[in-house]
Amino acid sequence: MRESQPEAEIPLQDTTAEAFTMLLKYIYTGRATLTDEKEEVLLDFLSLAHKYGFPELEDSTSEYLCTILNIQNVCMTFDVASLYSLPKLTCMCCMFMDRNAQEVLSSEGFLSLSK
């Protein structure tokens, strides 16, 4: 096990150090502070919660993401919500995009939506 060696460096696959640190803090304390993080980190954190089977963390992170939707992050959030089959978050993103269609269609995030 490489991690038992002094000065060992373990590369993180498919996530950021910030999101993984948040997950470790959650595992050890049962708490996660979402309000101080960027949307990209929160989406990575949501991905980790899904990957490692923390449904309550998935739900609470999804609920928080619903409250911070904006023109710049709604498309990226929608993609993640669709990927992980999160119906409430997906629905909230769709409603937000519907209410703000003109701005969303002209945003850079719209161009990066997955097929």
Short mmCIF file of N, CA, C and O in Angstrom, two decimals:
data_model
loop_
_atom_site.label_atom_id
_atom_site.label_comp_id
_atom_site.label_asym_id
_atom_site.label_seq_id
_atom_site.Cartn_x
_atom_site.Cartn_y
_atom_site.Cartn_z
N MET A 1 0.84 -1.18 0.00
CA MET A 1 0.00 0.00 0.00
C MET A 1 0.89 1.24 0.00
O MET A 1 1.58 1.53 0.97
N ARG A 2 0.86 1.95 -1.10
CA ARG A 2 1.72 3.12 -1.26
C ARG A 2 1.49 4.19 -0.21
O ARG A 2 2.40 4.88 0.19
N GLU A 3 0.24 4.35 0.24
CA GLU A 3 -0.07 5.44 1.19
C GLU A 3 0.60 5.24 2.54
O GLU A 3 0.69 6.18 3.34
N SER A 4 1.08 4.05 2.83
CA SER A 4 1.75 3.81 4.11
C SER A 4 3.22 4.25 4.09
O SER A 4 3.85 4.33 5.14
N GLN A 5 3.72 4.57 2.92
CA GLN A 5 5.11 5.00 2.79
C GLN A 5 5.23 6.50 3.08
O GLN A 5 4.36 7.28 2.71
N PRO A 6 6.31 6.91 3.78
CA PRO A 6 6.52 8.34 4.02
C PRO A 6 6.64 9.09 2.69
O PRO A 6 7.23 8.59 1.74
N GLU A 7 6.07 10.26 2.67
CA GLU A 7 6.12 11.12 1.48
C GLU A 7 5.44 10.51 0.26
O GLU A 7 5.73 10.91 -0.87
N ALA A 8 4.59 9.55 0.46
CA ALA A 8 3.88 8.94 -0.67
C ALA A 8 2.86 9.92 -1.23
O ALA A 8 2.22 10.66 -0.49
N GLU A 9 2.74 9.93 -2.52
CA GLU A 9 1.77 10.79 -3.17
C GLU A 9 0.77 9.90 -3.90
O GLU A 9 1.15 9.07 -4.73
N ILE A 10 -0.50 10.06 -3.56
CA ILE A 10 -1.56 9.26 -4.15
C ILE A 10 -2.38 10.16 -5.07
O ILE A 10 -3.03 11.10 -4.60
N PRO A 11 -2.34 9.91 -6.37
CA PRO A 11 -3.12 10.76 -7.29
C PRO A 11 -4.62 10.51 -7.13
O PRO A 11 -5.05 9.37 -6.96
N LEU A 12 -5.40 11.58 -7.18
CA LEU A 12 -6.86 11.47 -7.11
C LEU A 12 -7.39 11.41 -8.53
O LEU A 12 -7.06 12.26 -9.37
N GLN A 13 -8.21 10.44 -8.81
CA GLN A 13 -8.80 10.28 -10.13
C GLN A 13 -10.20 10.88 -10.14
O GLN A 13 -10.98 10.67 -9.23
N ASP A 14 -10.52 11.64 -11.17
CA ASP A 14 -11.88 12.15 -11.40
C ASP A 14 -12.41 13.06 -10.32
O ASP A 14 -13.63 13.13 -10.12
N THR A 15 -11.56 13.75 -9.59
CA THR A 15 -12.03 14.69 -8.58
C THR A 15 -10.94 15.70 -8.27
O THR A 15 -9.81 15.57 -8.74
N THR A 16 -11.29 16.67 -7.46
CA THR A 16 -10.32 17.67 -7.02
C THR A 16 -9.94 17.41 -5.57
O THR A 16 -10.67 16.75 -4.84
N ALA A 17 -8.81 17.94 -5.18
CA ALA A 17 -8.38 17.80 -3.79
C ALA A 17 -9.37 18.45 -2.84
O ALA A 17 -9.65 17.94 -1.75
N GLU A 18 -9.94 19.59 -3.25
CA GLU A 18 -10.90 20.30 -2.39
C GLU A 18 -12.13 19.44 -2.12
O GLU A 18 -12.59 19.34 -0.98
N ALA A 19 -12.68 18.83 -3.16
CA ALA A 19 -13.88 18.00 -3.00
C ALA A 19 -13.57 16.76 -2.16
O ALA A 19 -14.36 16.37 -1.29
N PHE A 20 -12.42 16.16 -2.39
CA PHE A 20 -12.06 14.97 -1.63
C PHE A 20 -11.82 15.31 -0.16
O PHE A 20 -12.22 14.56 0.73
N THR A 21 -11.22 16.46 0.10
CA THR A 21 -11.03 16.92 1.48
C THR A 21 -12.37 17.14 2.16
O THR A 21 -12.55 16.76 3.32
N MET A 22 -13.32 17.72 1.43
CA MET A 22 -14.66 17.91 2.00
C MET A 22 -15.29 16.57 2.35
O MET A 22 -15.91 16.43 3.41
N LEU A 23 -15.12 15.57 1.48
CA LEU A 23 -15.70 14.25 1.75
C LEU A 23 -15.04 13.62 2.98
O LEU A 23 -15.73 13.05 3.82
N LEU A 24 -13.74 13.73 3.09
CA LEU A 24 -13.05 13.19 4.27
C LEU A 24 -13.54 13.86 5.55
O LEU A 24 -13.78 13.18 6.55
N LYS A 25 -13.70 15.18 5.51
CA LYS A 25 -14.22 15.88 6.69
C LYS A 25 -15.62 15.39 7.03
O LYS A 25 -15.95 15.20 8.20
N TYR A 26 -16.44 15.16 6.01
CA TYR A 26 -17.79 14.66 6.24
C TYR A 26 -17.75 13.26 6.86
O TYR A 26 -18.49 12.96 7.79
N ILE A 27 -16.88 12.42 6.35
CA ILE A 27 -16.78 11.04 6.87
C ILE A 27 -16.38 11.06 8.34
O ILE A 27 -16.93 10.31 9.15
N TYR A 28 -15.45 11.94 8.70
CA TYR A 28 -14.95 11.95 10.07
C TYR A 28 -15.82 12.76 11.04
O TYR A 28 -15.84 12.48 12.23
N THR A 29 -16.54 13.76 10.53
CA THR A 29 -17.31 14.61 11.44
C THR A 29 -18.82 14.51 11.26
O THR A 29 -19.57 14.92 12.13
N GLY A 30 -19.26 14.01 10.11
CA GLY A 30 -20.69 13.96 9.83
C GLY A 30 -21.25 15.30 9.39
O GLY A 30 -22.46 15.47 9.31
N ARG A 31 -20.35 16.25 9.09
CA ARG A 31 -20.79 17.59 8.67
C ARG A 31 -20.02 18.03 7.43
O ARG A 31 -18.88 17.66 7.24
N ALA A 32 -20.69 18.84 6.64
CA ALA A 32 -20.05 19.42 5.45
C ALA A 32 -20.49 20.87 5.33
O ALA A 32 -21.68 21.18 5.47
N THR A 33 -19.54 21.75 5.11
CA THR A 33 -19.84 23.17 4.91
C THR A 33 -19.85 23.44 3.42
O THR A 33 -18.82 23.39 2.76
N LEU A 34 -21.04 23.72 2.91
CA LEU A 34 -21.20 23.90 1.47
C LEU A 34 -21.14 25.37 1.05
O LEU A 34 -20.77 25.67 -0.08
N THR A 35 -21.48 26.26 1.95
CA THR A 35 -21.65 27.66 1.59
C THR A 35 -20.37 28.37 1.17
O THR A 35 -20.43 29.37 0.47
N ASP A 36 -19.22 27.87 1.56
CA ASP A 36 -17.96 28.54 1.25
C ASP A 36 -17.30 28.03 -0.02
O ASP A 36 -16.22 28.48 -0.37
N GLU A 37 -17.93 27.10 -0.71
CA GLU A 37 -17.29 26.45 -1.85
C GLU A 37 -17.83 26.94 -3.18
O GLU A 37 -18.96 27.36 -3.30
N LYS A 38 -16.98 26.84 -4.20
CA LYS A 38 -17.37 27.18 -5.57
C LYS A 38 -18.28 26.08 -6.12
O LYS A 38 -18.23 24.94 -5.66
N GLU A 39 -19.07 26.44 -7.12
CA GLU A 39 -20.00 25.47 -7.70
C GLU A 39 -19.29 24.24 -8.25
O GLU A 39 -19.77 23.12 -8.10
N GLU A 40 -18.13 24.44 -8.88
CA GLU A 40 -17.40 23.31 -9.46
C GLU A 40 -16.99 22.31 -8.37
O GLU A 40 -17.06 21.10 -8.57
N VAL A 41 -16.55 22.83 -7.24
CA VAL A 41 -16.15 21.96 -6.13
C VAL A 41 -17.38 21.24 -5.57
O VAL A 41 -17.32 20.04 -5.27
N LEU A 42 -18.49 21.95 -5.47
CA LEU A 42 -19.72 21.33 -4.97
C LEU A 42 -20.19 20.21 -5.90
O LEU A 42 -20.66 19.17 -5.44
N LEU A 43 -20.06 20.42 -7.20
CA LEU A 43 -20.47 19.38 -8.14
C LEU A 43 -19.54 18.17 -8.06
O LEU A 43 -19.99 17.02 -8.16
N ASP A 44 -18.24 18.40 -7.86
CA ASP A 44 -17.32 17.29 -7.63
C ASP A 44 -17.65 16.57 -6.33
O ASP A 44 -17.59 15.34 -6.26
N PHE A 45 -18.00 17.33 -5.32
CA PHE A 45 -18.38 16.77 -4.03
C PHE A 45 -19.64 15.91 -4.18
O PHE A 45 -19.72 14.80 -3.65
N LEU A 46 -20.61 16.40 -4.94
CA LEU A 46 -21.82 15.64 -5.22
C LEU A 46 -21.48 14.34 -5.95
O LEU A 46 -22.02 13.27 -5.64
N SER A 47 -20.56 14.43 -6.88
CA SER A 47 -20.11 13.25 -7.61
C SER A 47 -19.50 12.21 -6.67
O SER A 47 -19.77 11.01 -6.78
N LEU A 48 -18.69 12.67 -5.73
CA LEU A 48 -18.08 11.75 -4.76
C LEU A 48 -19.13 11.13 -3.85
O LEU A 48 -19.05 9.94 -3.53
N ALA A 49 -20.10 11.93 -3.42
CA ALA A 49 -21.17 11.41 -2.57
C ALA A 49 -21.93 10.31 -3.31
O ALA A 49 -22.28 9.27 -2.73
N HIS A 50 -22.15 10.51 -4.60
CA HIS A 50 -22.83 9.49 -5.40
C HIS A 50 -21.94 8.25 -5.57
O HIS A 50 -22.39 7.12 -5.37
N LYS A 51 -20.69 8.48 -5.92
CA LYS A 51 -19.76 7.39 -6.19
C LYS A 51 -19.54 6.48 -4.98
O LYS A 51 -19.47 5.27 -5.11
N TYR A 52 -19.45 7.09 -3.79
CA TYR A 52 -19.15 6.31 -2.59
C TYR A 52 -20.38 5.97 -1.75
O TYR A 52 -20.25 5.45 -0.65
N GLY A 53 -21.56 6.26 -2.27
CA GLY A 53 -22.79 5.79 -1.63
C GLY A 53 -23.20 6.53 -0.37
O GLY A 53 -23.47 5.89 0.64
N PHE A 54 -23.26 7.85 -0.45
CA PHE A 54 -23.76 8.67 0.65
C PHE A 54 -25.04 9.37 0.20
O PHE A 54 -25.03 10.55 -0.16
N PRO A 55 -26.18 8.65 0.17
CA PRO A 55 -27.41 9.24 -0.37
C PRO A 55 -27.88 10.47 0.39
O PRO A 55 -28.40 11.41 -0.22
N GLU A 56 -27.72 10.50 1.72
CA GLU A 56 -28.16 11.68 2.47
C GLU A 56 -27.29 12.89 2.14
O GLU A 56 -27.78 14.02 2.09
N LEU A 57 -26.03 12.67 1.86
CA LEU A 57 -25.13 13.75 1.46
C LEU A 57 -25.47 14.22 0.05
O LEU A 57 -25.46 15.41 -0.23
N GLU A 58 -25.81 13.29 -0.81
CA GLU A 58 -26.27 13.61 -2.16
C GLU A 58 -27.51 14.50 -2.10
O GLU A 58 -27.58 15.52 -2.80
N ASP A 59 -28.46 14.12 -1.26
CA ASP A 59 -29.71 14.88 -1.14
C ASP A 59 -29.46 16.29 -0.61
O ASP A 59 -29.98 17.26 -1.15
N SER A 60 -28.67 16.40 0.45
CA SER A 60 -28.46 17.73 1.04
C SER A 60 -27.64 18.62 0.12
O SER A 60 -27.89 19.82 0.02
N THR A 61 -26.68 18.03 -0.58
CA THR A 61 -25.88 18.83 -1.53
C THR A 61 -26.77 19.26 -2.70
O THR A 61 -26.68 20.41 -3.15
N SER A 62 -27.63 18.38 -3.17
CA SER A 62 -28.56 18.72 -4.25
C SER A 62 -29.49 19.85 -3.83
O SER A 62 -29.74 20.78 -4.60
N GLU A 63 -30.01 19.76 -2.61
CA GLU A 63 -30.89 20.81 -2.10
C GLU A 63 -30.18 22.15 -2.05
O GLU A 63 -30.74 23.19 -2.41
N TYR A 64 -28.93 22.15 -1.61
CA TYR A 64 -28.17 23.40 -1.56
C TYR A 64 -27.93 23.94 -2.97
O TYR A 64 -28.07 25.14 -3.21
N LEU A 65 -27.58 23.05 -3.89
CA LEU A 65 -27.35 23.50 -5.26
C LEU A 65 -28.60 24.13 -5.87
O LEU A 65 -28.50 25.07 -6.66
N CYS A 66 -29.77 23.64 -5.49
CA CYS A 66 -31.03 24.24 -5.95
C CYS A 66 -31.14 25.71 -5.53
O CYS A 66 -31.71 26.52 -6.25
N THR A 67 -30.58 26.04 -4.38
CA THR A 67 -30.70 27.40 -3.87
C THR A 67 -29.71 28.38 -4.49
O THR A 67 -29.87 29.58 -4.36
N ILE A 68 -28.67 27.86 -5.15
CA ILE A 68 -27.66 28.77 -5.71
C ILE A 68 -27.61 28.73 -7.24
O ILE A 68 -26.62 29.16 -7.84
N LEU A 69 -28.66 28.22 -7.86
CA LEU A 69 -28.68 28.19 -9.32
C LEU A 69 -28.62 29.60 -9.88
O LEU A 69 -29.27 30.52 -9.38
N ASN A 70 -27.83 29.76 -10.93
CA ASN A 70 -27.77 31.03 -11.65
C ASN A 70 -27.48 30.74 -13.12
O ASN A 70 -27.28 29.59 -13.50
N ILE A 71 -27.46 31.78 -13.93
CA ILE A 71 -27.27 31.61 -15.37
C ILE A 71 -25.96 30.90 -15.68
O ILE A 71 -25.90 30.06 -16.58
N GLN A 72 -24.91 31.20 -14.94
CA GLN A 72 -23.60 30.63 -15.22
C GLN A 72 -23.47 29.16 -14.82
O GLN A 72 -22.68 28.43 -15.41
N ASN A 73 -24.20 28.69 -13.81
CA ASN A 73 -23.99 27.32 -13.33
C ASN A 73 -25.14 26.35 -13.62
O ASN A 73 -25.00 25.16 -13.37
N VAL A 74 -26.24 26.82 -14.12
CA VAL A 74 -27.42 25.96 -14.26
C VAL A 74 -27.21 24.82 -15.26
O VAL A 74 -27.63 23.69 -15.03
N CYS A 75 -26.51 25.08 -16.36
CA CYS A 75 -26.31 24.03 -17.36
C CYS A 75 -25.36 22.95 -16.84
O CYS A 75 -25.61 21.76 -17.02
N MET A 76 -24.31 23.37 -16.19
CA MET A 76 -23.36 22.42 -15.62
C MET A 76 -24.04 21.60 -14.52
O MET A 76 -23.86 20.38 -14.44
N THR A 77 -24.84 22.25 -13.70
CA THR A 77 -25.56 21.56 -12.64
C THR A 77 -26.57 20.58 -13.23
O THR A 77 -26.72 19.45 -12.74
N PHE A 78 -27.26 20.99 -14.27
CA PHE A 78 -28.22 20.12 -14.95
C PHE A 78 -27.54 18.86 -15.48
O PHE A 78 -28.07 17.75 -15.33
N ASP A 79 -26.37 19.02 -16.10
CA ASP A 79 -25.64 17.86 -16.61
C ASP A 79 -25.32 16.86 -15.50
O ASP A 79 -25.51 15.66 -15.66
N VAL A 80 -24.84 17.36 -14.38
CA VAL A 80 -24.48 16.48 -13.26
C VAL A 80 -25.73 15.82 -12.68
O VAL A 80 -25.74 14.62 -12.41
N ALA A 81 -26.79 16.61 -12.51
CA ALA A 81 -28.04 16.07 -11.97
C ALA A 81 -28.61 14.98 -12.87
O ALA A 81 -29.10 13.95 -12.39
N SER A 82 -28.53 15.17 -14.17
CA SER A 82 -29.01 14.16 -15.11
C SER A 82 -28.14 12.91 -15.07
O SER A 82 -28.65 11.79 -15.09
N LEU A 83 -26.83 13.11 -15.00
CA LEU A 83 -25.89 11.99 -14.97
C LEU A 83 -26.14 11.07 -13.78
O LEU A 83 -26.10 9.85 -13.90
N TYR A 84 -26.43 11.67 -12.61
CA TYR A 84 -26.61 10.89 -11.40
C TYR A 84 -28.07 10.63 -11.05
O TYR A 84 -28.38 10.20 -9.94
N SER A 85 -28.96 10.91 -11.98
CA SER A 85 -30.40 10.65 -11.80
C SER A 85 -30.93 11.26 -10.51
O SER A 85 -31.49 10.58 -9.65
N LEU A 86 -30.76 12.58 -10.39
CA LEU A 86 -31.24 13.32 -9.23
C LEU A 86 -32.47 14.12 -9.68
O LEU A 86 -32.34 15.24 -10.17
N PRO A 87 -33.66 13.54 -9.54
CA PRO A 87 -34.86 14.15 -10.14
C PRO A 87 -35.20 15.54 -9.62
O PRO A 87 -35.60 16.41 -10.40
N LYS A 88 -35.06 15.79 -8.33
CA LYS A 88 -35.42 17.11 -7.81
C LYS A 88 -34.49 18.19 -8.36
O LYS A 88 -34.94 19.24 -8.80
N LEU A 89 -33.20 17.91 -8.35
CA LEU A 89 -32.24 18.89 -8.87
C LEU A 89 -32.42 19.07 -10.37
O LEU A 89 -32.37 20.20 -10.87
N THR A 90 -32.66 17.99 -11.09
CA THR A 90 -32.88 18.09 -12.53
C THR A 90 -34.11 18.95 -12.81
O THR A 90 -34.07 19.83 -13.68
N CYS A 91 -35.17 18.72 -12.08
CA CYS A 91 -36.41 19.48 -12.26
C CYS A 91 -36.20 20.96 -11.94
O CYS A 91 -36.66 21.83 -12.68
N MET A 92 -35.49 21.25 -10.87
CA MET A 92 -35.23 22.65 -10.50
C MET A 92 -34.39 23.35 -11.57
O MET A 92 -34.65 24.51 -11.90
N CYS A 93 -33.42 22.64 -12.11
CA CYS A 93 -32.61 23.22 -13.19
C CYS A 93 -33.48 23.51 -14.42
O CYS A 93 -33.36 24.58 -15.03
N CYS A 94 -34.35 22.57 -14.77
CA CYS A 94 -35.23 22.76 -15.92
C CYS A 94 -36.16 23.95 -15.71
O CYS A 94 -36.37 24.76 -16.63
N MET A 95 -36.72 24.06 -14.52
CA MET A 95 -37.61 25.20 -14.23
C MET A 95 -36.83 26.51 -14.30
O MET A 95 -37.32 27.49 -14.85
N PHE A 96 -35.61 26.53 -13.76
CA PHE A 96 -34.80 27.74 -13.81
C PHE A 96 -34.47 28.10 -15.26
O PHE A 96 -34.58 29.26 -15.65
N MET A 97 -34.10 27.09 -16.05
CA MET A 97 -33.77 27.36 -17.45
C MET A 97 -35.00 27.83 -18.22
O MET A 97 -34.90 28.69 -19.09
N ASP A 98 -36.15 27.29 -17.89
CA ASP A 98 -37.38 27.69 -18.55
C ASP A 98 -37.72 29.15 -18.24
O ASP A 98 -38.08 29.92 -19.13
N ARG A 99 -37.57 29.52 -16.97
CA ARG A 99 -37.88 30.91 -16.56
C ARG A 99 -36.87 31.91 -17.10
O ARG A 99 -37.18 33.09 -17.24
N ASN A 100 -35.65 31.46 -17.38
CA ASN A 100 -34.58 32.35 -17.82
C ASN A 100 -34.01 31.90 -19.16
O ASN A 100 -32.80 31.99 -19.40
N ALA A 101 -34.89 31.46 -20.04
CA ALA A 101 -34.47 30.82 -21.30
C ALA A 101 -33.56 31.71 -22.14
O ALA A 101 -32.53 31.26 -22.63
N GLN A 102 -33.91 32.95 -22.31
CA GLN A 102 -33.13 33.85 -23.17
C GLN A 102 -31.68 33.97 -22.68
O GLN A 102 -30.75 33.83 -23.46
N GLU A 103 -31.52 34.19 -21.38
CA GLU A 103 -30.18 34.34 -20.82
C GLU A 103 -29.40 33.03 -20.86
O GLU A 103 -28.20 33.01 -21.15
N VAL A 104 -30.08 31.92 -20.57
CA VAL A 104 -29.42 30.61 -20.58
C VAL A 104 -28.96 30.26 -21.99
O VAL A 104 -27.84 29.78 -22.18
N LEU A 105 -29.81 30.49 -22.98
CA LEU A 105 -29.46 30.17 -24.37
C LEU A 105 -28.25 30.96 -24.86
O LEU A 105 -27.50 30.48 -25.72
N SER A 106 -28.03 32.13 -24.32
CA SER A 106 -26.89 32.94 -24.76
C SER A 106 -25.69 32.81 -23.82
O SER A 106 -24.69 33.49 -23.99
N SER A 107 -25.77 31.92 -22.84
CA SER A 107 -24.65 31.74 -21.91
C SER A 107 -23.64 30.74 -22.46
O SER A 107 -23.97 29.91 -23.31
N GLU A 108 -22.42 30.80 -21.96
CA GLU A 108 -21.39 29.84 -22.37
C GLU A 108 -21.71 28.45 -21.86
O GLU A 108 -21.35 27.46 -22.49
N GLY A 109 -22.38 28.36 -20.72
CA GLY A 109 -22.73 27.07 -20.16
C GLY A 109 -23.63 26.28 -21.08
O GLY A 109 -23.53 25.04 -21.15
N PHE A 110 -24.49 26.96 -21.80
CA PHE A 110 -25.41 26.28 -22.73
C PHE A 110 -24.64 25.54 -23.81
O PHE A 110 -25.00 24.44 -24.21
N LEU A 111 -23.56 26.15 -24.28
CA LEU A 111 -22.76 25.55 -25.34
C LEU A 111 -22.01 24.30 -24.86
O LEU A 111 -21.61 23.46 -25.66
N SER A 112 -21.86 24.17 -23.55
CA SER A 112 -21.12 23.01 -23.01
C SER A 112 -22.05 21.90 -22.52
O SER A 112 -21.57 20.91 -21.96
N LEU A 113 -23.35 22.04 -22.71
CA LEU A 113 -24.29 20.99 -22.31
C LEU A 113 -23.99 19.70 -23.05
O LEU A 113 -23.68 19.72 -24.24
N SER A 114 -24.08 18.61 -22.35
CA SER A 114 -23.87 17.32 -23.01
C SER A 114 -25.09 17.00 -23.89
O SER A 114 -26.16 17.55 -23.67
N LYS A 115 -24.88 16.13 -24.84
CA LYS A 115 -25.98 15.76 -25.74
C LYS A 115 -27.04 15.01 -24.99
O LYS A 115 -28.17 15.05 -25.23
#
